[in-house]
């Protein structure tokens, strides 16, 4: 049985990797890109769950590789408020920690690298517009998956909820959907002095910033900005209204309308 984490953002990707650093027993495939999507079905094993980190998969990748025909598959779609993402991505890529953003020139940015454009920008608005130009395709793919939510094998989670909720029931629903609700054995509990809480559920909670004393190093904290659309500057907001508002509306986030 396979579970596909459909991930598009640094925050979700790092969260899932952290979940599986905590829970080392649940099967995990660290990364599959869309051009390798046809390999995902090969991890399907009856009676055994394998969670797969699928990066930047849109509906086209799922359909082209036959994944939708795998009856035992489950798909967990991670979404994030587009305006919140813009704040986070601009701050994060200014650091220059991603080789592709530092070294690769992009046509959408006039043949420059993302980090250089951000560092040369004269205002925060210009930085935010650069992010929207660079990552337009990312939200196109994210929105393309919404048509599958009528299929019971699909579930959507908002990164904002994962990072702020402290309710056991919220995380229990995710664990149950992924069929990862088994409780630890009596022997495991004795050896590890563990609670009777399902191991995977404990990992989902422990990996969330809501249960941490401080944010992880990669985090920019942008998910905590209240009403991020309204925090955009005038120039960035005009660009957003013209080019990104449709994504926010489709995903059910505040788009200023």
Tab-separated table of C-alpha atoms in Angstrom:
chain	number	residue	atom	x	y	z
A	1	UNK	CA	0.000	0.000	0.000
A	2	UNK	CA	1.396	3.382	-0.935
A	3	UNK	CA	0.711	6.844	0.425
A	4	UNK	CA	1.821	9.751	-1.758
A	5	UNK	CA	2.627	13.021	-0.034
A	6	UNK	CA	1.971	15.608	-2.758
A	7	UNK	CA	4.274	18.433	-1.692
A	8	UNK	CA	5.106	21.822	-3.198
A	9	UNK	CA	6.751	23.918	-0.503
A	10	UNK	CA	9.828	23.959	1.671
A	11	UNK	CA	7.679	23.952	4.798
A	12	UNK	CA	5.739	20.806	3.913
A	13	UNK	CA	8.775	18.992	2.559
A	14	UNK	CA	10.813	19.632	5.697
A	15	UNK	CA	7.885	18.711	7.924
A	16	UNK	CA	7.424	15.303	6.278
A	17	UNK	CA	11.136	14.539	6.395
A	18	UNK	CA	11.111	15.401	10.086
A	19	UNK	CA	8.112	13.104	10.674
A	20	UNK	CA	10.081	10.198	9.275
A	21	UNK	CA	13.234	11.064	11.187
A	22	UNK	CA	11.147	10.654	14.319
A	23	UNK	CA	9.260	7.573	13.133
A	24	UNK	CA	11.931	5.411	11.539
A	25	UNK	CA	9.805	2.262	11.354
A	26	UNK	CA	7.161	3.365	8.858
A	27	UNK	CA	8.350	2.793	5.284
A	28	UNK	CA	9.485	5.991	3.584
A	29	UNK	CA	10.798	6.936	0.138
A	30	UNK	CA	12.639	10.238	0.619
A	31	UNK	CA	12.064	11.902	-2.744
A	32	UNK	CA	10.495	11.264	-6.148
A	33	UNK	CA	10.381	13.985	-8.816
A	34	UNK	CA	7.691	14.119	-11.545
A	35	UNK	CA	10.080	12.745	-14.192
A	36	UNK	CA	10.424	9.582	-12.073
A	37	UNK	CA	6.739	9.319	-11.211
A	38	UNK	CA	6.373	6.010	-13.035
A	39	UNK	CA	8.559	4.418	-10.336
A	40	UNK	CA	6.082	5.131	-7.537
A	41	UNK	CA	3.766	2.211	-8.313
A	42	UNK	CA	6.704	-0.168	-7.851
A	43	UNK	CA	6.675	0.486	-4.101
A	44	UNK	CA	3.151	-0.932	-3.733
A	45	UNK	CA	3.201	-3.976	-1.431
A	46	UNK	CA	0.017	-5.642	-0.099
A	47	UNK	CA	-0.376	-5.269	3.649
A	48	UNK	CA	2.610	-2.965	4.108
A	49	UNK	CA	2.434	0.839	4.051
A	50	UNK	CA	5.105	2.882	2.268
A	51	UNK	CA	4.932	6.684	2.408
A	52	UNK	CA	6.422	8.464	-0.596
A	53	UNK	CA	7.522	12.090	-0.767
A	54	UNK	CA	6.298	13.180	-4.210
A	55	UNK	CA	7.707	16.599	-5.046
A	56	UNK	CA	5.860	19.015	-7.325
A	57	UNK	CA	3.474	16.440	-8.826
A	58	UNK	CA	0.532	17.952	-10.668
A	59	UNK	CA	-2.539	16.121	-11.926
A	60	UNK	CA	-0.795	15.497	-15.249
A	61	UNK	CA	1.966	13.456	-13.590
A	62	UNK	CA	-0.560	11.320	-11.715
A	63	UNK	CA	-2.566	10.630	-14.850
A	64	UNK	CA	0.385	10.026	-17.182
A	65	UNK	CA	2.006	7.420	-14.940
A	66	UNK	CA	-1.089	5.438	-14.040
A	67	UNK	CA	-0.928	6.226	-10.322
A	68	UNK	CA	-4.639	7.003	-10.294
A	69	UNK	CA	-5.226	3.379	-11.223
A	70	UNK	CA	-3.491	2.057	-8.106
A	71	UNK	CA	-6.543	1.265	-5.975
A	72	UNK	CA	-4.603	0.927	-2.722
A	73	UNK	CA	-2.911	4.330	-3.108
A	74	UNK	CA	-3.734	7.318	-0.923
A	75	UNK	CA	-2.816	10.896	-1.822
A	76	UNK	CA	-2.254	13.630	0.755
A	77	UNK	CA	-2.212	17.083	-0.876
A	78	UNK	CA	-0.347	19.817	1.015
A	79	UNK	CA	-1.471	23.372	0.257
A	80	UNK	CA	-0.308	26.746	1.505
A	81	UNK	CA	-1.776	30.228	1.308
A	82	UNK	CA	-0.148	31.704	-1.827
A	83	UNK	CA	0.452	35.076	-0.150
A	84	UNK	CA	2.095	33.404	2.849
A	85	UNK	CA	4.264	31.367	0.487
A	86	UNK	CA	5.438	34.560	-1.239
A	87	UNK	CA	6.672	36.073	2.032
A	88	UNK	CA	8.387	32.840	3.014
A	89	UNK	CA	10.035	32.109	-0.331
A	90	UNK	CA	11.436	35.637	-0.670
A	91	UNK	CA	12.987	35.555	2.781
A	92	UNK	CA	14.268	32.009	2.411
A	93	UNK	CA	15.908	32.399	-0.996
A	94	UNK	CA	17.618	35.614	0.035
A	95	UNK	CA	19.755	33.388	2.256
A	96	UNK	CA	21.243	31.654	-0.780
A	97	UNK	CA	20.979	28.202	0.758
A	98	UNK	CA	19.646	26.433	-2.349
A	99	UNK	CA	22.179	25.722	-5.090
A	100	UNK	CA	19.586	25.848	-7.893
A	101	UNK	CA	18.394	29.311	-6.782
A	102	UNK	CA	21.961	30.640	-6.599
A	103	UNK	CA	23.374	29.075	-9.764
A	104	UNK	CA	20.579	28.489	-12.300
A	105	UNK	CA	19.412	31.298	-14.583
A	106	UNK	CA	15.672	31.459	-15.217
A	107	UNK	CA	13.827	32.777	-18.258
A	108	UNK	CA	10.988	34.059	-16.041
A	109	UNK	CA	13.550	36.304	-14.323
A	110	UNK	CA	15.165	37.670	-17.466
A	111	UNK	CA	17.985	35.117	-17.483
A	112	UNK	CA	19.109	35.859	-13.917
A	113	UNK	CA	19.251	33.599	-10.878
A	114	UNK	CA	16.503	33.849	-8.286
A	115	UNK	CA	18.801	34.739	-5.398
A	116	UNK	CA	20.531	37.469	-7.419
A	117	UNK	CA	17.228	39.039	-8.454
A	118	UNK	CA	16.070	39.065	-4.846
A	119	UNK	CA	19.316	40.632	-3.634
A	120	UNK	CA	19.305	43.269	-6.382
A	121	UNK	CA	15.661	44.217	-5.840
A	122	UNK	CA	15.109	47.758	-4.602
A	123	UNK	CA	12.022	46.934	-2.546
A	124	UNK	CA	10.177	44.100	-0.850
A	125	UNK	CA	7.448	44.495	-3.470
A	126	UNK	CA	9.962	43.738	-6.230
A	127	UNK	CA	11.160	40.678	-4.341
A	128	UNK	CA	7.618	39.414	-4.005
A	129	UNK	CA	6.886	39.945	-7.688
A	130	UNK	CA	10.040	37.980	-8.567
A	131	UNK	CA	8.781	35.086	-6.442
A	132	UNK	CA	5.430	35.149	-8.211
A	133	UNK	CA	7.100	35.122	-11.621
A	134	UNK	CA	9.381	32.259	-10.663
A	135	UNK	CA	6.832	29.994	-8.984
A	136	UNK	CA	3.696	30.498	-11.051
A	137	UNK	CA	3.977	26.901	-12.337
A	138	UNK	CA	4.087	25.571	-8.774
A	139	UNK	CA	0.625	26.864	-7.958
A	140	UNK	CA	-0.744	25.783	-11.335
A	141	UNK	CA	0.181	22.205	-10.405
A	142	UNK	CA	-1.175	22.547	-6.880
A	143	UNK	CA	-4.538	23.798	-8.112
A	144	UNK	CA	-4.681	21.055	-10.758
A	145	UNK	CA	-4.991	18.442	-7.996
A	146	UNK	CA	-8.180	19.890	-6.549
A	147	UNK	CA	-10.334	18.069	-9.105
A	148	UNK	CA	-9.390	14.782	-7.424
A	149	UNK	CA	-10.747	15.676	-3.984
A	150	UNK	CA	-14.065	14.015	-4.856
A	151	UNK	CA	-12.073	10.746	-4.851
A	152	UNK	CA	-11.994	9.265	-1.324
A	153	UNK	CA	-8.344	8.309	-1.818
A	154	UNK	CA	-7.402	12.009	-1.741
A	155	UNK	CA	-7.174	14.260	1.297
A	156	UNK	CA	-6.065	17.871	1.550
A	157	UNK	CA	-4.168	19.398	4.459
A	158	UNK	CA	-3.224	23.055	4.895
A	159	UNK	CA	0.327	23.701	6.045
A	160	UNK	CA	-1.027	26.533	8.197
A	161	UNK	CA	-3.160	24.051	10.151
A	162	UNK	CA	-0.393	21.492	10.548
A	163	UNK	CA	1.901	24.153	11.988
A	164	UNK	CA	-0.588	25.690	14.418
A	165	UNK	CA	-3.009	22.973	15.524
A	166	UNK	CA	-2.434	21.265	18.873
A	167	UNK	CA	-5.523	19.045	18.684
A	168	UNK	CA	-4.857	15.312	18.794
A	169	UNK	CA	-7.966	14.693	16.683
A	170	UNK	CA	-6.562	16.761	13.797
A	171	UNK	CA	-3.388	14.697	13.529
A	172	UNK	CA	-5.266	11.453	14.230
A	173	UNK	CA	-7.410	12.040	11.124
A	174	UNK	CA	-4.266	12.314	9.003
A	175	UNK	CA	-2.728	9.169	10.508
A	176	UNK	CA	-5.970	7.243	10.014
A	177	UNK	CA	-6.303	8.347	6.391
A	178	UNK	CA	-2.752	7.126	5.721
A	179	UNK	CA	-3.466	3.819	7.496
A	180	UNK	CA	-0.675	4.543	9.963
A	181	UNK	CA	-2.642	4.260	13.198
A	182	UNK	CA	-1.148	1.080	14.661
A	183	UNK	CA	-0.301	1.348	18.334
A	184	UNK	CA	3.142	0.319	19.616
A	185	UNK	CA	3.514	-3.253	20.812
A	186	UNK	CA	3.668	-3.990	24.532
A	187	UNK	CA	7.353	-4.916	24.113
A	188	UNK	CA	8.130	-1.596	22.391
A	189	UNK	CA	6.363	0.287	25.151
A	190	UNK	CA	8.328	-1.535	27.831
A	191	UNK	CA	11.684	-1.112	26.073
A	192	UNK	CA	11.177	2.531	25.131
A	193	UNK	CA	8.944	3.539	28.031
A	194	UNK	CA	6.635	4.827	25.327
A	195	UNK	CA	2.984	5.764	25.638
A	196	UNK	CA	0.170	3.800	24.015
A	197	UNK	CA	-0.267	6.540	21.394
A	198	UNK	CA	0.256	5.335	17.807
A	199	UNK	CA	3.886	5.890	16.821
A	200	UNK	CA	3.099	7.700	13.576
A	201	UNK	CA	0.587	9.990	15.284
A	202	UNK	CA	3.240	10.930	17.836
A	203	UNK	CA	5.651	11.758	14.986
A	204	UNK	CA	3.095	13.933	13.170
A	205	UNK	CA	2.674	16.010	16.312
A	206	UNK	CA	6.335	16.116	17.343
A	207	UNK	CA	7.396	17.375	13.884
A	208	UNK	CA	4.984	20.319	13.984
A	209	UNK	CA	6.232	23.766	15.091
A	210	UNK	CA	3.106	23.934	17.272
A	211	UNK	CA	4.751	21.426	19.622
A	212	UNK	CA	8.280	22.891	19.498
A	213	UNK	CA	9.984	25.445	21.732
A	214	UNK	CA	11.545	27.200	18.719
A	215	UNK	CA	11.248	27.148	14.945
A	216	UNK	CA	13.563	24.891	12.893
A	217	UNK	CA	16.482	26.583	11.120
A	218	UNK	CA	14.917	26.429	7.661
A	219	UNK	CA	11.732	28.184	8.809
A	220	UNK	CA	11.117	31.850	8.075
A	221	UNK	CA	8.102	32.063	10.367
A	222	UNK	CA	5.982	33.504	7.557
A	223	UNK	CA	3.177	31.027	8.243
A	224	UNK	CA	2.434	33.053	11.398
A	225	UNK	CA	1.668	36.263	9.442
A	226	UNK	CA	-2.010	37.045	9.931
A	227	UNK	CA	-3.923	37.825	6.729
A	228	UNK	CA	-0.799	37.682	4.504
A	229	UNK	CA	-2.599	38.963	1.406
A	230	UNK	CA	-3.309	42.228	3.209
A	231	UNK	CA	0.363	42.440	4.284
A	232	UNK	CA	1.563	42.646	0.663
A	233	UNK	CA	2.770	46.038	-0.545
A	234	UNK	CA	0.724	47.988	-3.142
A	235	UNK	CA	2.797	47.018	-6.177
A	236	UNK	CA	3.016	43.342	-5.218
A	237	UNK	CA	-0.694	43.282	-4.443
A	238	UNK	CA	-1.555	44.595	-7.908
A	239	UNK	CA	0.575	41.872	-9.499
A	240	UNK	CA	-0.986	39.276	-7.196
A	241	UNK	CA	-4.508	40.409	-8.085
A	242	UNK	CA	-3.717	40.105	-11.782
A	243	UNK	CA	-1.831	36.785	-11.727
A	244	UNK	CA	-2.205	34.872	-8.431
A	245	UNK	CA	-5.633	35.736	-7.106
A	246	UNK	CA	-7.132	32.838	-9.054
A	247	UNK	CA	-4.916	30.356	-7.206
A	248	UNK	CA	-5.948	31.764	-3.828
A	249	UNK	CA	-9.617	31.651	-4.769
A	250	UNK	CA	-9.406	28.067	-6.055
A	251	UNK	CA	-7.601	26.942	-2.906
A	252	UNK	CA	-10.021	28.759	-0.603
A	253	UNK	CA	-7.574	31.302	0.807
A	254	UNK	CA	-8.144	35.008	1.403
A	255	UNK	CA	-7.695	36.786	-1.915
A	256	UNK	CA	-8.912	40.222	-0.901
A	257	UNK	CA	-12.177	39.973	-2.742
